[in-house]
Amino acid sequence: MFNKRIKIKELLQQEPAEQQVTVMGWVRTFRNNQFIALNDGSTNTNLQVVATLGMFDESLLKRITTSASLKITGTVVPSVGKGQKLEVKADTIEILGDSDAEAYPLQPKKHSLEFLREKAHLRFRTNTFGAVFRVRHALAFAVHRFFNDKGFVYLHTPIVTASDAEGAGEMFRVTTLPFENTPRNEDGSVNFKEDFFGKSTNLTVSGQLEGELGATAFGEIYTFGPTFRAENSNTARHLAEFWMIEPEMAFYDLEDNANLAEEFIKYIIRYVLENNREDLDFLAQRLADEEKQLPQDKRSEMGLIEKLEFVLNNDFQRLSYTEAIDILKESNHNKKKKFQYPVTGWGMDLQSEHERYLVEKHFKKPVILMNYPASIKAFYMRINEDGKTVAAMDILAPGIGEIVGGSQREERLDVLLEKMEKMGIPEEELWWYLDTRRFGTVPHSGFGLGFERMIQFVTGMSNIRDVIAFPRTPKSAEF
Ligand code: ATP
Ligand code: MN
């Protein structure tokens, strides 16, 4: 058997009792022709391996270069050096794969995140990305555990869809039609009957509509899958391909929905605080170092860990859109004309700068904004008694802005049909969706959490491109 190794993380947790072990990993550094810092991706802490002077051929030692891969068998001994309680005294060193140190793009020094984005195929081998992607994994695992423990069914909604009710203009087309001699109708429009699916299809912008079909049978479902938006927004919080978690629940009103979202966010944060403390401590230090470069007023008031604990220990601030507009309008920030988009009044859509003002300056904690004007929200949101607002709920997080978008869904067939007609959404296209309102409709709600925005919040990484393995953004789909 080849793989009878102990992972470095596990080894470092043991007492330094003498034992024989096999470890495998990649060389981070090799000092004095004697000390190998070996990393196998299980933790950022390297294992110190000692190659006793005179025990190994010079020709072998020459091949122990940065990022070469090694198989080492040796004896665990207490460490005399500071910073580690044990090390491994090598008996045999096998080079699994050489690495030309001159050509290897990552040097044992600090690289900028921008530089590493261009080396995304290797950036997992850095401490920062090691920590980020172990935390990403843990968050994903916590998502499944949270919903599984509550009895939600994980529903895999389709990636290719024919409904474009939600994402007008923001969708990637899926087609096998040729660009040359594209089949056309008499009026010159493309004849999608000739296309693979016999109709116009796109990559999904949300699994919600299909999720509602699941919720009205299983009671509670969630989706967790890739989501695509062809919005040309080159921001630090938008990707063309991202992952979204969308629970959808029968018998939930808006308040139940907000309660679940808050409980969910706190649960997954608590999970990583309890299980990934080493990585979070590393990321907290990284963020603190990065912020030292910033002017005082741009720095966060809390450290990363402190921020996460603060979120756990405090209720999210709940308020209505109407109250939010009043706060924004009356703010000195607005009066001094410091917003790029002035707060004109009720009915306006909130820009990210407004959301961030509420969260970062006014309340200084996560905010759940509820009951938005119907005119700025999607057709499926439930109309409130006042006839003007819908039972929408957005959660805004410090440093990120919108992290969750959700609502109670309109379950009344007649109200929904009227709204769709007003908004120009063809009934024929959504016949299957409308059937849930025809056959045993129930009050129900759901929300979507952008997974990468959540990871940004937890890791303190300021650019969304640094929390997904291979980011897809306008003009960029390398790797
Ligand atoms: P925004 O106004 O920030 O673009 P949105 O209103 O388009 O967000 P929703 O349609 O409500 O967002 O989607 C639900 C969640 O998905 C958002 O709260 C956000 O966390 C995430 N999200 C939306 N668009 C993107 C994107 N392009 N990249 C990454 N995450 C996204
Ligand atoms: Mn958007």
XYZ file of C-alpha atoms in Angstrom, residues 22-448:
427
model
C 5.444 8.312 7.157
C 4.551 11.809 6.043
C 4.100 13.204 2.547
C 3.807 16.726 1.353
C 5.423 19.672 -0.367
C 8.529 21.522 0.736
C 7.897 25.052 1.906
C 11.501 25.820 2.849
C 14.771 23.971 3.311
C 17.282 25.583 5.669
C 20.938 24.836 6.337
C 20.791 21.690 4.201
C 19.129 20.173 7.240
C 15.679 21.506 8.164
C 12.726 20.832 5.878
C 9.470 22.667 6.500
C 6.942 20.241 5.045
C 3.312 21.100 4.339
C 0.590 18.681 3.257
C -2.378 21.051 3.150
C -4.036 19.692 6.295
C -2.919 22.748 8.272
C -0.876 25.901 7.756
C 1.575 24.714 10.388
C 4.532 23.068 8.687
C 6.123 19.936 10.039
C 9.807 20.297 10.752
C 11.699 17.366 9.314
C 15.359 17.033 10.220
C 17.736 15.516 7.678
C 20.691 14.734 9.919
C 23.939 16.060 8.466
C 25.938 13.390 6.694
C 23.071 10.909 6.536
C 21.877 11.773 3.029
C 23.577 12.112 -0.345
C 24.380 15.597 -1.528
C 22.609 14.735 -4.816
C 19.380 14.009 -2.931
C 19.619 17.106 -0.739
C 19.968 19.265 -3.884
C 16.566 18.083 -5.003
C 14.805 19.250 -1.833
C 13.627 22.535 -3.297
C 10.584 24.736 -2.704
C 7.429 22.819 -3.645
C 9.164 19.544 -4.418
C 7.020 16.680 -3.129
C 8.491 14.256 -0.636
C 7.744 10.990 1.087
C 9.544 10.856 4.401
C 9.761 8.035 6.876
C 11.235 8.899 10.192
C 11.072 8.981 13.947
C 9.005 11.431 15.963
C 11.117 13.229 18.544
C 10.438 16.135 20.903
C 11.542 19.363 19.279
C 14.299 21.454 20.759
C 13.358 24.417 18.580
C 10.765 26.976 19.588
C 7.254 26.967 18.144
C 6.730 23.228 17.795
C 6.628 20.462 20.324
C 7.665 17.680 17.957
C 9.619 17.116 14.774
C 10.481 14.153 12.598
C 14.008 12.846 12.267
C 14.160 11.470 8.730
C 15.320 7.896 8.144
C 14.441 7.847 4.459
C 13.615 10.695 2.092
C 12.062 9.907 -1.240
C 11.570 12.633 -3.844
C 8.118 12.044 -5.338
C 8.274 15.019 -7.680
C 11.037 17.502 -8.354
C 10.365 21.224 -8.492
C 12.615 23.616 -10.340
C 13.004 26.356 -7.762
C 14.012 28.911 -10.390
C 10.890 28.317 -12.446
C 8.424 27.887 -9.564
C 6.292 31.045 -9.554
C 5.781 31.325 -5.793
C 8.752 32.430 -3.780
C 8.931 31.998 -0.026
C 7.924 35.627 0.472
C 4.692 37.571 0.577
C 2.939 37.875 -2.779
C 0.074 40.239 -3.515
C -3.420 38.778 -3.850
C -3.559 40.196 -7.385
C -0.404 38.326 -8.328
C -1.740 35.122 -6.809
C -4.982 35.441 -8.779
C -2.891 35.000 -11.900
C -1.348 31.903 -10.370
C -4.632 30.505 -9.140
C -3.534 27.003 -10.100
C -0.845 27.162 -7.408
C -2.238 29.595 -4.868
C -3.763 26.832 -2.726
C -0.168 26.180 -1.675
C 0.060 29.499 0.152
C -0.930 30.000 3.782
C -3.658 32.501 2.965
C -5.411 30.315 0.412
C -4.837 27.190 2.465
C -6.762 28.845 5.290
C -9.474 30.346 3.057
C -10.275 27.079 1.310
C -10.291 24.964 4.440
C -12.736 27.489 5.922
C -14.784 27.391 2.711
C -15.012 23.631 3.004
C -16.037 23.830 6.662
C -18.739 26.383 5.887
C -20.138 24.166 3.123
C -20.168 21.206 5.477
C -21.881 23.294 8.173
C -24.547 24.373 5.673
C -25.474 20.774 4.985
C -25.339 19.855 8.646
C -27.601 22.726 9.662
C -30.330 21.832 7.203
C -29.950 18.091 7.583
C -30.371 18.364 11.358
C -33.572 20.316 10.794
C -34.976 17.737 8.392
C -34.701 19.800 5.214
C -34.382 17.884 1.932
C -31.415 18.823 -0.255
C -32.929 19.395 -3.679
C -30.759 19.609 -6.781
C -32.446 22.152 -8.985
C -31.494 22.374 -12.664
C -28.546 24.320 -13.992
C -29.991 24.654 -17.477
C -33.359 26.391 -17.435
C -35.831 27.706 -19.928
C -37.498 30.221 -17.663
C -36.054 33.698 -17.787
C -38.698 35.273 -15.605
C -36.134 36.299 -13.028
C -32.995 37.273 -14.740
C -33.880 39.359 -17.748
C -30.669 40.385 -19.438
C -28.403 38.727 -16.895
C -28.397 35.202 -18.261
C -25.851 33.110 -20.106
C -27.391 31.403 -23.091
C -27.040 27.653 -23.495
C -27.196 26.612 -27.126
C -25.863 24.235 -29.748
C -27.039 26.417 -32.630
C -24.286 27.458 -35.055
C -23.147 31.074 -35.208
C -22.920 30.830 -39.006
C -26.206 30.252 -40.809
C -28.186 30.350 -37.580
C -31.670 28.990 -38.258
C -34.106 31.859 -38.398
C -37.830 32.432 -38.432
C -39.456 34.393 -41.231
C -39.288 37.583 -39.205
C -35.519 37.187 -38.814
C -35.515 36.106 -35.171
C -33.557 33.004 -34.160
C -35.535 29.785 -34.501
C -34.994 28.105 -31.164
C -37.168 25.148 -32.203
C -34.000 24.007 -33.966
C -31.944 24.328 -30.781
C -30.945 21.398 -28.568
C -33.861 21.734 -26.154
C -36.288 23.016 -28.777
C -36.526 26.316 -26.966
C -34.327 29.122 -25.718
C -32.351 28.017 -22.648
C -29.992 29.621 -20.150
C -27.828 28.898 -17.150
C -29.800 29.325 -13.957
C -29.732 32.584 -11.983
C -31.548 30.980 -9.034
C -33.065 27.642 -8.078
C -35.894 29.291 -6.195
C -38.820 28.660 -8.489
C -38.042 24.953 -8.656
C -37.254 25.054 -4.935
C -40.822 26.190 -4.274
C -42.078 23.057 -6.029
C -40.045 20.992 -3.575
C -41.178 22.986 -0.539
C -44.822 22.450 -1.406
C -44.272 18.690 -1.175
C -41.491 18.102 1.375
C -42.302 21.108 3.535
C -38.717 22.269 3.775
C -35.982 22.023 1.164
C -32.728 23.730 0.360
C -30.591 23.982 -2.717
C -26.850 24.556 -2.744
C -25.442 24.871 -6.193
C -23.794 26.919 -8.902
C -25.545 30.054 -10.047
C -24.709 32.216 -13.029
C -25.179 35.894 -13.710
C -23.944 37.648 -16.809
C -24.059 41.022 -15.122
C -21.163 43.096 -16.262
C -20.336 44.339 -12.803
C -16.652 44.228 -12.091
C -16.991 44.658 -8.346
C -15.308 42.978 -5.391
C -18.600 41.198 -4.570
C -19.904 39.938 -7.913
C -18.922 36.805 -9.792
C -20.342 35.484 -13.050
C -20.372 32.005 -11.502
C -21.060 31.692 -7.806
C -22.698 29.309 -5.356
C -25.983 29.993 -3.716
C -27.835 28.343 -0.856
C -31.588 28.649 -1.218
C -33.859 27.214 1.467
C -37.560 27.263 0.714
C -40.102 26.499 3.425
C -43.826 25.815 3.477
C -45.764 27.229 6.432
C -43.248 30.048 7.062
C -44.147 33.713 7.047
C -41.679 36.567 6.694
C -40.773 36.571 10.362
C -40.177 32.799 10.422
C -38.032 33.297 7.347
C -35.918 36.010 8.972
C -35.566 33.912 12.117
C -34.303 30.942 10.130
C -31.840 33.063 8.165
C -30.413 34.595 11.326
C -30.142 31.229 13.066
C -28.509 29.726 9.961
C -25.885 32.442 9.610
C -25.016 32.216 13.287
C -24.814 28.428 13.136
C -22.308 28.287 10.314
C -20.193 31.040 11.880
C -20.169 29.182 15.185
C -19.215 25.975 13.395
C -16.050 27.474 11.907
C -15.159 29.280 15.124
C -15.284 25.923 16.884
C -13.642 23.826 14.182
C -11.291 26.081 12.228
C -9.825 28.287 14.889
C -6.248 27.980 13.684
C -7.159 29.083 10.161
C -9.362 31.901 11.430
C -6.592 33.138 13.718
C -4.268 33.156 10.736
C -6.790 35.085 8.622
C -7.445 37.524 11.470
C -3.720 38.297 11.657
C -3.530 38.639 7.865
C -6.400 41.120 7.916
C -4.908 43.085 10.785
C -1.594 43.338 8.900
C -3.367 44.408 5.725
C -5.355 47.056 7.545
C -2.226 48.555 9.055
C -1.554 49.951 5.577
C -4.877 51.803 5.581
C -5.598 55.239 7.013
C -7.157 55.064 10.488
C -10.709 55.844 9.364
C -10.707 53.004 6.805
C -9.738 50.339 9.316
C -12.303 48.003 10.865
C -13.240 48.731 14.424
C -13.087 45.076 15.341
C -10.687 42.289 14.559
C -11.998 39.364 12.538
C -12.622 36.997 15.442
C -14.107 39.771 17.536
C -16.455 40.627 14.652
C -17.615 37.022 14.263
C -18.200 36.693 17.991
C -20.066 39.972 18.006
C -22.385 38.679 15.276
C -23.041 35.515 17.272
C -23.792 37.367 20.472
C -26.112 40.057 19.181
C -29.509 40.077 17.543
C -29.558 41.311 13.988
C -31.190 44.725 13.731
C -34.605 44.392 12.101
C -36.290 47.344 10.480
C -38.545 48.224 7.609
C -37.430 49.702 4.329
C -39.529 52.750 5.201
C -37.652 53.271 8.477
C -34.357 52.780 6.653
C -35.185 55.485 4.147
C -36.004 57.891 6.985
C -32.696 57.160 8.704
C -30.748 57.602 5.482
C -32.562 60.773 4.525
C -32.008 62.379 7.895
C -28.368 61.293 8.124
C -25.657 63.917 8.134
C -23.986 61.862 5.471
C -26.892 62.548 3.147
C -27.300 66.170 4.187
C -23.635 66.771 3.474
C -24.185 65.145 0.070
C -21.655 62.449 0.725
C -23.654 59.698 -0.985
C -22.891 59.230 -4.646
C -26.599 58.481 -5.118
C -28.556 61.002 -3.031
C -31.398 59.581 -0.936
C -34.373 60.910 -2.838
C -37.083 59.251 -0.797
C -39.514 56.384 -0.503
C -39.569 54.104 -3.532
C -35.935 54.366 -4.490
C -33.783 51.255 -4.720
C -31.026 51.167 -2.119
C -27.491 51.290 -3.452
C -24.710 49.394 -1.842
C -23.359 52.621 -0.273
C -26.716 53.118 1.493
C -26.786 49.540 2.738
C -23.268 49.862 4.035
C -24.023 53.138 5.767
C -26.879 51.515 7.678
C -24.814 48.513 8.685
C -21.391 50.013 9.249
C -22.104 53.542 10.439
C -25.590 53.605 11.869
C -26.333 50.250 13.500
C -22.866 48.717 13.473
C -24.262 45.206 13.175
C -26.021 42.994 10.636
C -29.360 44.409 9.560
C -32.488 42.685 8.290
C -34.402 45.086 6.081
C -38.009 44.147 5.509
C -41.039 45.176 3.489
C -39.673 46.900 0.408
C -41.735 48.762 -2.187
C -43.316 46.242 -4.550
C -42.056 48.158 -7.556
C -38.385 47.386 -6.907
C -38.759 43.694 -6.071
C -39.478 40.469 -7.961
C -42.946 39.356 -9.053
C -43.192 36.390 -6.667
C -42.976 38.373 -3.420
C -46.128 38.541 -1.338
C -48.026 41.827 -1.358
C -48.616 43.283 2.096
C -51.923 44.629 3.416
C -50.889 48.180 2.520
C -50.939 47.237 -1.172
C -47.640 49.073 -1.755
C -44.985 46.929 -0.116
C -43.983 43.290 -0.393
C -42.875 40.844 2.305
C -39.229 40.980 1.262
C -36.251 40.541 3.521
C -32.641 41.404 2.747
C -29.825 40.809 5.196
C -26.963 43.272 5.065
C -23.581 42.471 6.547
C -20.781 44.843 7.565
C -18.096 45.095 4.897
C -20.117 43.153 2.347
C -23.565 44.696 1.947
C -26.323 42.367 0.778
C -25.618 38.808 1.784
C -29.160 37.377 1.798
C -32.164 38.201 -0.350
C -35.461 36.573 0.534
C -39.205 36.942 0.904
C -42.512 35.414 1.742
C -43.853 34.186 -1.591
C -47.185 35.220 -3.058
C -49.343 32.134 -2.541
C -52.652 33.619 -3.740
C -53.178 32.619 -7.362
C -55.328 35.584 -8.350
C -52.962 38.128 -6.783
C -49.961 36.465 -8.406
C -51.561 36.344 -11.860
C -52.516 39.974 -11.677
C -48.986 40.942 -10.682
C -47.416 38.865 -13.451
C -49.635 40.474 -15.999
C -48.702 43.937 -14.734
C -45.016 43.083 -14.900
C -45.293 41.478 -18.330
C -44.351 37.967 -17.235
C -45.985 35.413 -19.535
C -48.243 32.978 -17.717
C -47.634 30.165 -20.237
C -43.965 30.046 -19.377
C -44.574 29.478 -15.682
C -47.593 27.172 -15.848
C -45.776 24.613 -13.685
C -44.933 27.218 -11.033
C -48.506 28.450 -10.962
C -49.777 24.903 -10.425
C -48.444 25.022 -6.832
C -50.946 27.829 -6.259
C -53.699 25.812 -7.897
C -53.297 22.562 -5.994
C -53.036 23.042 -2.261
C -51.320 26.400 -2.042
C -49.766 27.289 1.327
C -48.074 30.305 2.850
C -44.361 29.815 2.218
C -41.065 31.662 2.257
C -37.427 31.327 1.354
C -34.167 33.127 0.830
C -30.903 32.979 -1.047
